[in-house]
Short mmCIF file of C-alpha atoms in Angstrom, two decimals:
data_model
loop_
_atom_site.label_atom_id
_atom_site.label_comp_id
_atom_site.label_asym_id
_atom_site.label_seq_id
_atom_site.Cartn_x
_atom_site.Cartn_y
_atom_site.Cartn_z
CA UNK A 421 129.56 -101.18 -56.05
CA UNK A 422 128.70 -104.85 -55.52
CA UNK A 423 129.18 -106.87 -52.36
CA UNK A 424 132.45 -108.46 -53.40
CA UNK A 425 133.98 -105.10 -54.12
CA UNK A 426 132.76 -103.73 -50.80
CA UNK A 427 134.28 -106.74 -49.01
CA UNK A 428 137.57 -106.23 -50.81
CA UNK A 429 137.69 -102.56 -49.88
CA UNK A 430 136.86 -103.31 -46.26
CA UNK A 431 139.55 -105.98 -46.07
CA UNK A 432 142.05 -103.60 -47.56
CA UNK A 433 141.12 -100.89 -45.08
CA UNK A 434 141.47 -103.38 -42.23
CA UNK A 435 144.83 -104.58 -43.54
CA UNK A 436 146.12 -101.02 -43.64
CA UNK A 437 144.68 -100.14 -40.23
CA UNK A 438 146.22 -103.28 -38.75
CA UNK A 439 149.61 -101.93 -39.77
CA UNK A 440 149.45 -99.04 -37.31
CA UNK A 441 150.39 -100.96 -34.14
CA UNK A 442 153.29 -102.50 -36.04
CA UNK A 443 154.46 -99.11 -37.14
CA UNK A 444 154.18 -98.01 -33.52
CA UNK A 445 156.48 -100.87 -32.53
CA UNK A 446 159.34 -99.24 -34.41
CA UNK A 447 161.62 -97.29 -32.08
CA UNK A 448 160.66 -93.61 -32.38
CA UNK A 449 164.34 -92.76 -32.90
CA UNK A 450 163.67 -89.21 -31.80
CA UNK A 451 165.56 -88.96 -28.53
CA UNK A 452 168.49 -90.88 -27.17
CA UNK A 453 167.83 -92.13 -23.64
CA UNK A 454 170.43 -93.22 -21.11
CA UNK A 455 170.17 -94.71 -17.64
CA UNK A 456 173.30 -94.46 -15.51
CA UNK A 457 173.75 -96.87 -12.61
CA UNK A 458 175.58 -95.99 -9.41
CA UNK A 459 176.06 -98.94 -7.07
CA UNK A 460 179.45 -98.23 -5.50
CA UNK A 461 180.20 -96.21 -2.36
CA UNK A 462 182.97 -94.39 -4.15
CA UNK A 463 183.00 -90.61 -4.72
CA UNK A 464 185.26 -91.09 -7.76
CA UNK A 465 182.54 -93.24 -9.35
CA UNK A 466 179.91 -90.69 -8.35
CA UNK A 467 181.83 -87.93 -10.10
CA UNK A 468 182.36 -90.14 -13.13
CA UNK A 469 178.63 -90.86 -13.30
CA UNK A 470 177.90 -87.13 -13.15
CA UNK A 471 180.55 -86.49 -15.82
CA UNK A 472 178.84 -89.04 -18.08
CA UNK A 473 175.46 -87.34 -17.58
CA UNK A 474 176.97 -83.92 -18.30
CA UNK A 475 179.03 -85.00 -21.31
CA UNK A 476 176.11 -86.77 -22.91
CA UNK A 477 173.93 -83.67 -22.53
CA UNK A 478 176.72 -81.41 -23.82
CA UNK A 479 177.51 -83.63 -26.79
CA UNK A 480 173.95 -84.33 -27.97
CA UNK A 481 172.25 -81.19 -26.67
CA UNK A 482 170.32 -81.46 -23.40
CA UNK A 483 167.05 -81.29 -25.35
CA UNK A 484 167.93 -84.31 -27.46
CA UNK A 485 168.67 -86.82 -24.75
CA UNK A 486 166.89 -88.08 -21.65
CA UNK A 487 169.21 -89.04 -18.82
CA UNK A 488 168.32 -90.89 -15.63
CA UNK A 489 170.72 -91.73 -12.80
CA UNK A 490 169.68 -94.55 -10.49
CA UNK A 491 171.55 -95.27 -7.25
CA UNK A 492 171.19 -98.49 -5.29
CA UNK A 493 173.20 -100.72 -2.97
CA UNK A 494 176.24 -98.99 -1.48
CA UNK A 495 175.79 -96.30 -4.16
CA UNK A 496 172.73 -94.95 -2.36
CA UNK A 497 174.85 -92.66 -0.15
CA UNK A 498 175.65 -90.60 -3.25
CA UNK A 499 172.18 -89.07 -3.00
CA UNK A 500 172.11 -87.80 0.59
CA UNK A 501 172.00 -84.06 1.17
CA UNK A 502 175.39 -84.21 2.89
CA UNK A 503 177.17 -86.30 0.25
CA UNK A 504 180.30 -84.62 -1.09
CA UNK A 505 178.76 -84.53 -4.57
CA UNK A 506 175.40 -83.11 -3.40
CA UNK A 507 176.08 -79.83 -5.19
CA UNK A 508 176.73 -81.58 -8.50
CA UNK A 509 173.68 -83.82 -8.03
CA UNK A 510 171.56 -80.70 -7.56
CA UNK A 511 173.01 -79.15 -10.73
CA UNK A 512 172.34 -82.33 -12.71
CA UNK A 513 168.70 -82.30 -11.58
CA UNK A 514 168.41 -78.64 -12.56
CA UNK A 515 169.73 -79.55 -16.00
CA UNK A 516 167.03 -82.18 -16.42
CA UNK A 517 168.66 -85.40 -15.23
CA UNK A 518 166.16 -87.64 -13.37
CA UNK A 519 167.90 -88.78 -10.19
CA UNK A 520 166.40 -91.78 -8.45
CA UNK A 521 167.09 -93.49 -5.10
CA UNK A 522 166.24 -97.14 -4.42
CA UNK A 523 163.87 -97.47 -1.43
CA UNK A 524 165.17 -100.97 -0.60
CA UNK A 525 168.72 -99.63 -0.36
CA UNK A 526 167.56 -96.62 1.67
CA UNK A 527 165.99 -98.93 4.25
CA UNK A 528 169.14 -101.07 4.41
CA UNK A 529 171.33 -97.96 4.88
CA UNK A 530 168.85 -96.25 7.28
CA UNK A 531 168.50 -93.29 4.95
CA UNK A 532 165.16 -91.47 5.07
CA UNK A 533 163.47 -89.42 2.38
CA UNK A 534 164.39 -86.32 4.43
CA UNK A 535 168.07 -87.23 4.26
CA UNK A 536 168.13 -87.09 0.47
CA UNK A 537 169.25 -84.16 -1.63
CA UNK A 538 166.41 -82.03 -2.93
CA UNK A 539 164.33 -83.35 -5.84
CA UNK A 540 165.77 -86.84 -5.71
CA UNK A 541 162.92 -89.23 -6.51
CA UNK A 542 162.46 -92.41 -4.46
CA UNK A 543 161.69 -95.56 -6.49
CA UNK A 544 160.66 -98.87 -4.90
CA UNK A 545 163.56 -100.90 -6.39
CA UNK A 546 166.47 -99.38 -8.25
CA UNK A 547 167.26 -102.54 -10.21
CA UNK A 548 163.67 -102.84 -11.44
CA UNK A 549 163.75 -99.19 -12.55
CA UNK A 550 166.94 -99.81 -14.53
CA UNK A 551 165.55 -102.99 -16.05
CA UNK A 552 162.28 -101.37 -17.09
CA UNK A 553 164.05 -98.45 -18.71
CA UNK A 554 166.27 -100.85 -20.66
CA UNK A 555 163.33 -102.87 -21.88
CA UNK A 556 161.74 -99.59 -23.00
CA UNK A 557 164.82 -98.97 -25.17
CA UNK A 558 167.09 -96.94 -22.91
CA UNK A 559 170.84 -97.49 -23.11
CA UNK A 560 172.71 -98.37 -19.92
CA UNK A 561 176.05 -97.21 -18.60
CA UNK A 562 177.58 -98.36 -15.34
CA UNK A 563 180.65 -96.21 -14.61
CA UNK B 1374 140.01 -102.87 -66.06
CA UNK B 1375 137.65 -100.30 -64.57
CA UNK B 1376 138.57 -97.50 -62.18
CA UNK B 1377 137.56 -99.28 -59.03
CA UNK B 1378 139.71 -102.26 -59.88
CA UNK B 1379 142.63 -99.99 -60.66
CA UNK B 1380 142.19 -98.23 -57.29
CA UNK B 1381 142.07 -101.55 -55.51
CA UNK B 1382 145.24 -102.77 -57.18
CA UNK B 1383 147.03 -99.51 -56.41
CA UNK B 1384 145.97 -99.65 -52.76
CA UNK B 1385 147.18 -103.20 -52.53
CA UNK B 1386 150.51 -102.29 -54.05
CA UNK B 1387 150.85 -99.39 -51.61
CA UNK B 1388 149.92 -101.60 -48.67
CA UNK B 1389 152.58 -104.11 -49.64
CA UNK B 1390 155.21 -101.45 -50.33
CA UNK B 1391 154.47 -99.81 -46.99
CA UNK B 1392 155.53 -103.06 -45.33
CA UNK B 1393 159.15 -102.68 -46.41
CA UNK B 1394 160.23 -100.20 -43.72
CA UNK B 1395 158.54 -102.40 -41.13
CA UNK B 1396 160.42 -105.41 -42.38
CA UNK B 1397 163.59 -103.31 -42.14
CA UNK B 1398 162.77 -102.68 -38.47
CA UNK B 1399 163.31 -106.35 -37.70
CA UNK B 1400 166.78 -106.99 -36.28
CA UNK B 1401 168.98 -108.22 -39.13
CA UNK B 1402 170.19 -111.09 -36.90
CA UNK B 1403 173.25 -111.48 -39.06
CA UNK B 1404 176.07 -110.44 -36.77
CA UNK B 1405 176.33 -110.21 -33.02
CA UNK B 1406 177.77 -106.89 -31.92
CA UNK B 1407 179.34 -106.09 -28.56
CA UNK B 1408 180.66 -102.90 -27.03
CA UNK B 1409 183.00 -103.35 -24.06
CA UNK B 1410 183.44 -100.47 -21.62
CA UNK B 1411 186.66 -99.79 -19.74
CA UNK B 1412 186.35 -97.04 -17.14
CA UNK B 1413 188.66 -98.24 -14.36
CA UNK B 1414 192.38 -97.54 -13.99
CA UNK B 1415 193.00 -101.19 -13.21
CA UNK B 1416 195.22 -103.45 -15.36
CA UNK B 1417 193.28 -106.50 -14.13
CA UNK B 1418 190.11 -104.98 -15.60
CA UNK B 1419 192.00 -104.12 -18.79
CA UNK B 1420 193.09 -107.71 -19.20
CA UNK B 1421 189.59 -108.95 -18.43
CA UNK B 1422 188.17 -106.62 -21.09
CA UNK B 1423 190.68 -107.97 -23.61
CA UNK B 1424 189.84 -111.53 -22.57
CA UNK B 1425 186.17 -110.83 -23.21
CA UNK B 1426 186.93 -109.46 -26.67
CA UNK B 1427 189.11 -112.46 -27.49
CA UNK B 1428 186.74 -115.09 -26.10
CA UNK B 1429 183.79 -113.65 -27.94
CA UNK B 1430 185.70 -113.71 -31.22
CA UNK B 1431 186.98 -117.24 -30.56
CA UNK B 1432 183.57 -118.58 -29.56
CA UNK B 1433 181.51 -117.01 -32.36
CA UNK B 1434 184.19 -116.75 -35.03
CA UNK B 1435 185.84 -113.36 -35.54
CA UNK B 1436 183.91 -112.93 -38.77
CA UNK B 1437 180.54 -113.34 -37.05
CA UNK B 1438 180.85 -110.70 -34.38
CA UNK B 1439 181.75 -107.02 -34.29
CA UNK B 1440 183.55 -105.95 -31.13
CA UNK B 1441 184.29 -102.41 -29.98
CA UNK B 1442 186.18 -101.45 -26.84
CA UNK B 1443 185.61 -97.92 -25.53
CA UNK B 1444 187.76 -96.46 -22.76
CA UNK B 1445 186.82 -93.35 -20.80
CA UNK B 1446 187.35 -91.82 -17.36
CA UNK B 1447 190.24 -93.38 -15.43
CA UNK B 1448 190.12 -96.23 -17.96
CA UNK B 1449 191.62 -94.00 -20.62
CA UNK B 1450 195.19 -94.85 -19.54
CA UNK B 1451 194.65 -98.37 -20.85
CA UNK B 1452 195.11 -97.03 -24.36
CA UNK B 1453 198.45 -95.23 -24.12
CA UNK B 1454 201.41 -96.63 -26.01
CA UNK B 1455 203.24 -97.28 -22.75
CA UNK B 1456 200.37 -99.01 -20.93
CA UNK B 1457 201.29 -102.49 -19.70
CA UNK B 1458 198.59 -104.00 -21.95
CA UNK B 1459 199.64 -102.03 -25.05
CA UNK B 1460 200.81 -105.24 -26.75
CA UNK B 1461 197.47 -106.94 -26.22
CA UNK B 1462 195.59 -103.80 -27.35
CA UNK B 1463 197.59 -103.87 -30.58
CA UNK B 1464 196.78 -107.55 -31.11
CA UNK B 1465 193.08 -106.94 -30.50
CA UNK B 1466 193.07 -104.17 -33.12
CA UNK B 1467 194.87 -106.46 -35.57
CA UNK B 1468 192.15 -109.05 -34.97
CA UNK B 1469 189.44 -106.53 -35.85
CA UNK B 1470 188.41 -105.04 -32.51
CA UNK B 1471 187.62 -101.30 -32.82
CA UNK B 1472 189.41 -99.59 -29.94
CA UNK B 1473 188.22 -96.09 -29.07
CA UNK B 1474 189.51 -93.43 -26.69
CA UNK B 1475 187.28 -90.67 -25.24
CA UNK B 1476 188.60 -87.21 -26.14
CA UNK B 1477 187.05 -85.65 -23.00
CA UNK B 1478 188.91 -88.12 -20.80
CA UNK B 1479 192.14 -87.61 -22.77
CA UNK B 1480 191.98 -83.87 -22.10
CA UNK B 1481 191.33 -84.47 -18.38
CA UNK B 1482 194.26 -86.90 -18.15
CA UNK B 1483 196.54 -84.75 -20.39
CA UNK B 1484 196.90 -87.57 -22.88
CA UNK B 1485 197.50 -86.54 -26.49
CA UNK B 1486 196.69 -88.40 -29.67
CA UNK B 1487 200.45 -89.08 -30.02
CA UNK B 1488 200.51 -90.80 -26.62
CA UNK B 1489 197.99 -93.43 -27.69
CA UNK B 1490 198.79 -96.91 -28.94
CA UNK B 1491 198.75 -97.24 -32.72
CA UNK B 1492 195.38 -97.38 -34.48
CA UNK B 1493 193.37 -96.36 -31.43
CA UNK B 1494 190.54 -94.15 -32.66
CA UNK B 1495 189.67 -90.94 -30.78
CA UNK B 1496 185.94 -90.31 -30.29
CA UNK B 1497 184.53 -87.03 -28.91
CA UNK B 1498 182.76 -88.64 -25.94
CA UNK B 1499 183.14 -92.27 -24.92
CA UNK B 1500 179.79 -92.45 -23.15
CA UNK B 1501 177.95 -91.12 -26.20
CA UNK B 1502 179.70 -93.70 -28.38
CA UNK B 1503 178.60 -96.51 -26.05
CA UNK B 1504 175.06 -95.16 -25.88
CA UNK B 1505 174.75 -94.85 -29.65
CA UNK B 1506 176.01 -98.36 -30.23
CA UNK B 1507 173.50 -99.72 -27.72
CA UNK B 1508 170.62 -97.89 -29.34
CA UNK B 1509 171.76 -99.37 -32.66
CA UNK B 1510 171.35 -102.83 -31.12
CA UNK B 1511 174.82 -103.60 -29.76
CA UNK B 1512 175.13 -105.55 -26.52
CA UNK B 1513 177.13 -104.03 -23.67
CA UNK B 1514 179.56 -105.58 -21.25
CA UNK B 1515 181.37 -103.69 -18.52
CA UNK B 1516 184.02 -105.97 -16.99
CA UNK C 342 134.09 -114.52 -59.49
CA UNK C 343 136.36 -113.57 -62.36
CA UNK C 344 140.12 -113.98 -62.52
CA UNK C 345 140.98 -110.42 -61.55
CA UNK C 346 138.86 -110.66 -58.43
CA UNK C 347 140.45 -113.97 -57.53
CA UNK C 348 143.92 -112.45 -57.97
CA UNK C 349 142.96 -109.51 -55.79
CA UNK C 350 141.66 -111.74 -53.04
CA UNK C 351 144.77 -113.91 -53.18
CA UNK C 352 147.03 -110.87 -52.99
CA UNK C 353 145.11 -109.54 -50.04
CA UNK C 354 145.36 -112.86 -48.26
CA UNK C 355 149.09 -112.96 -48.92
CA UNK C 356 149.51 -109.38 -47.71
CA UNK C 357 147.73 -110.20 -44.47
CA UNK C 358 149.60 -113.48 -44.00
CA UNK C 359 152.89 -111.73 -44.62
CA UNK C 360 152.14 -109.56 -41.61
CA UNK C 361 152.43 -112.44 -39.16
CA UNK C 362 156.23 -112.62 -38.98
CA UNK C 363 156.32 -108.86 -38.52
CA UNK C 364 153.85 -109.07 -35.69
CA UNK C 365 156.04 -111.79 -34.22
CA UNK C 366 158.99 -109.36 -34.36
CA UNK C 367 157.28 -107.16 -31.78
CA UNK C 368 158.66 -107.78 -28.29
CA UNK C 369 156.22 -110.14 -26.60
CA UNK C 370 156.13 -107.77 -23.60
CA UNK C 371 154.93 -110.60 -21.43
CA UNK C 372 157.87 -111.19 -19.16
CA UNK C 373 160.70 -108.94 -18.08
CA UNK C 374 164.08 -110.65 -18.40
CA UNK C 375 167.28 -109.68 -16.63
CA UNK C 376 170.83 -110.97 -16.85
CA UNK C 377 173.07 -110.06 -13.93
CA UNK C 378 176.84 -110.11 -14.43
CA UNK C 379 179.32 -110.98 -11.68
CA UNK C 380 182.94 -110.43 -12.69
CA UNK C 381 184.55 -109.29 -9.43
CA UNK C 382 186.10 -111.45 -6.70
CA UNK C 383 184.26 -109.49 -4.06
CA UNK C 384 181.71 -111.02 -1.67
CA UNK C 385 180.03 -107.61 -1.27
CA UNK C 386 179.36 -107.58 -5.02
CA UNK C 387 178.17 -111.19 -4.87
CA UNK C 388 175.64 -110.29 -2.17
CA UNK C 389 174.57 -107.22 -4.12
CA UNK C 390 174.01 -109.35 -7.24
CA UNK C 391 171.90 -111.77 -5.19
CA UNK C 392 169.97 -108.84 -3.68
CA UNK C 393 169.22 -107.57 -7.18
CA UNK C 394 167.93 -110.98 -8.25
CA UNK C 395 165.78 -111.26 -5.12
CA UNK C 396 164.42 -107.71 -5.25
CA UNK C 397 163.48 -108.00 -8.88
CA UNK C 398 161.59 -111.24 -8.23
CA UNK C 399 159.90 -109.76 -5.15
CA UNK C 400 158.93 -106.53 -6.90
CA UNK C 401 157.61 -108.02 -10.14
CA UNK C 402 156.54 -111.42 -8.87
CA UNK C 403 158.86 -114.36 -9.49
CA UNK C 404 156.50 -115.66 -12.17
CA UNK C 405 156.68 -112.43 -14.16
CA UNK C 406 160.41 -112.12 -14.58
CA UNK C 407 163.21 -114.38 -15.79
CA UNK C 408 166.52 -113.81 -14.06
CA UNK C 409 169.92 -115.20 -15.02
CA UNK C 410 173.16 -114.63 -13.15
CA UNK C 411 176.36 -115.17 -15.12
CA UNK C 412 179.76 -115.25 -13.41
CA UNK C 413 183.06 -114.95 -15.27
CA UNK C 414 186.60 -113.71 -14.71
CA UNK C 415 187.49 -113.27 -11.05
CA UNK C 416 183.73 -113.46 -10.32
CA UNK C 417 183.76 -117.19 -11.02
CA UNK C 418 184.71 -118.05 -7.43
CA UNK C 419 181.26 -116.88 -6.33
CA UNK C 420 179.87 -120.14 -7.66
CA UNK C 421 182.01 -122.72 -5.87
CA UNK C 422 180.37 -124.96 -3.27
CA UNK C 423 182.58 -123.47 -0.56
CA UNK C 424 182.02 -119.80 -1.45
CA UNK C 425 180.68 -117.78 1.46
CA UNK C 426 177.50 -117.01 -0.50
CA UNK C 427 176.93 -120.65 -1.55
CA UNK C 428 173.81 -120.85 0.61
CA UNK C 429 172.28 -117.78 -1.02
CA UNK C 430 173.24 -119.05 -4.49
CA UNK C 431 171.39 -122.28 -3.75
CA UNK C 432 168.31 -120.37 -2.58
CA UNK C 433 168.34 -118.21 -5.72
CA UNK C 434 168.44 -121.31 -7.91
CA UNK C 435 165.56 -122.83 -5.92
CA UNK C 436 163.61 -119.62 -6.57
CA UNK C 437 164.16 -119.96 -10.31
CA UNK C 438 167.26 -117.88 -11.02
CA UNK C 439 169.44 -119.49 -13.72
CA UNK C 440 173.00 -119.42 -12.41
CA UNK C 441 175.75 -119.88 -14.97
CA UNK C 442 179.52 -120.35 -14.71
CA UNK C 443 181.92 -119.49 -17.55
CA UNK C 444 183.98 -122.54 -18.57
CA UNK C 445 186.88 -120.36 -19.79
CA UNK C 446 187.10 -118.70 -16.37
CA UNK C 447 186.79 -122.08 -14.60
CA UNK C 448 189.80 -123.39 -16.54
CA UNK C 449 191.81 -120.24 -15.72
CA UNK C 450 190.95 -120.52 -12.00
CA UNK C 451 191.37 -124.34 -11.95
CA UNK C 452 187.79 -124.82 -10.83
CA UNK C 453 186.14 -128.07 -11.90
CA UNK C 454 182.47 -128.82 -12.44
CA UNK C 455 182.58 -130.81 -9.17
CA UNK C 456 183.76 -127.73 -7.26
CA UNK C 457 180.66 -125.74 -8.18
CA UNK C 458 177.57 -125.30 -6.02
CA UNK C 459 174.73 -127.64 -6.94
CA UNK C 460 172.68 -126.86 -10.04
CA UNK C 461 175.04 -124.22 -11.35
CA UNK C 462 175.12 -124.55 -15.14
CA UNK C 463 178.43 -124.40 -17.01
CA UNK C 464 178.39 -122.30 -20.20
CA UNK C 465 181.29 -122.21 -22.70
CA UNK C 466 181.86 -118.44 -22.46
CA UNK C 467 180.14 -116.19 -19.93
CA UNK C 468 180.50 -113.05 -22.04
CA UNK C 469 178.91 -114.72 -25.05
CA UNK C 470 176.02 -115.89 -22.87
CA UNK C 471 175.45 -112.33 -21.63
CA UNK C 472 175.71 -110.92 -25.13
CA UNK C 473 173.27 -113.41 -26.59
CA UNK C 474 170.72 -112.76 -23.88
CA UNK C 475 170.98 -109.02 -24.47
CA UNK C 476 170.49 -109.40 -28.19
CA UNK C 477 167.41 -111.52 -27.40
CA UNK C 478 166.00 -108.55 -25.47
CA UNK C 479 167.19 -109.19 -21.92
CA UNK C 480 168.14 -106.23 -19.75
CA UNK C 481 171.60 -106.20 -18.16
CA UNK C 482 172.74 -105.17 -14.72
CA UNK C 483 176.31 -105.29 -13.55
CA UNK C 484 176.37 -104.61 -9.77
#
């Protein structure tokens, strides 16, 4: 094998290798992902948000979809342990829904970590969480 | 042509062919697509949703944009034949807007297929429909 | 260098060059971008929208995120010079938030360009603006 041929082969190999990151840029298309926003102090909206989470899991199969629910603003009170939907929030978490509370909104509403329903995760800023999930390819529903 | 050359040519051909699916991953950028969510039992919101559909078609040209309107939750009553916006819903459908009613929400509100305005399409779960459209690249507006 | 070799080299060069537009199709992943919709005539929602803009800039660093706020429908009155949040709207603009008013909604509400807070930009159709930003990769939050 002469030098030219070696160079050609190397270039080809590099060309093919350089395709990998591009291929990785394609959406994996394996799992649907949905972030649900709750920003109203309205139990009807809270129940609707939980219905959306449940219906999406039922329809697609809980194993085929990732669901996150992010509460901020006046919606933050949905996630306290004494909220009227606390039981349903707990069930959603058990069924694999990631439930997240905005720390900024908690401060504004004087809600502490201890006041939250069990297994609710505190995130620094709910809006940033929602934005980041969307730019990672998640769909967004705001009931 | 010797074997090495043949191998090189084949590799090149494969490398080029393997680009096609990547090229297909690029957004087609032909048509804007918009899914509008209606989840409130509020005629003002219903009219706003219909305004959005109409303005988008007017601004971009009805042939250059696909618009879908999906109603679920308390918003489902927008799509009955006796809703106060039924006339406008009919017009929107005539102008090419796909109007979809969530079957889960219909059951909850005891609304049958026969109660819906003409040419409204029933989908199993409104939220799933909205999510799937978004992951296929549709924009989302919730008035 | 014989003809075959020259052809091979040219093909390789073309194959590599043809990768560039594909690479460009990858999201640049440099800056997060967020469009915030205001479509309610509700000062609490207006403040929440401004909180979202501010929190996102604070959390990510104002230089690392582009934020646009688009008002349409009944939300348009948020952007008049005499709105109760006019001061906060002005501050947001100073901090780099693009604030846009829907011309269709202005006409419907009989609001003129002169009635708007300073540096608010008029766009032909708010919904189209939101849709176009989303299809360009912006995230969407509707408080």
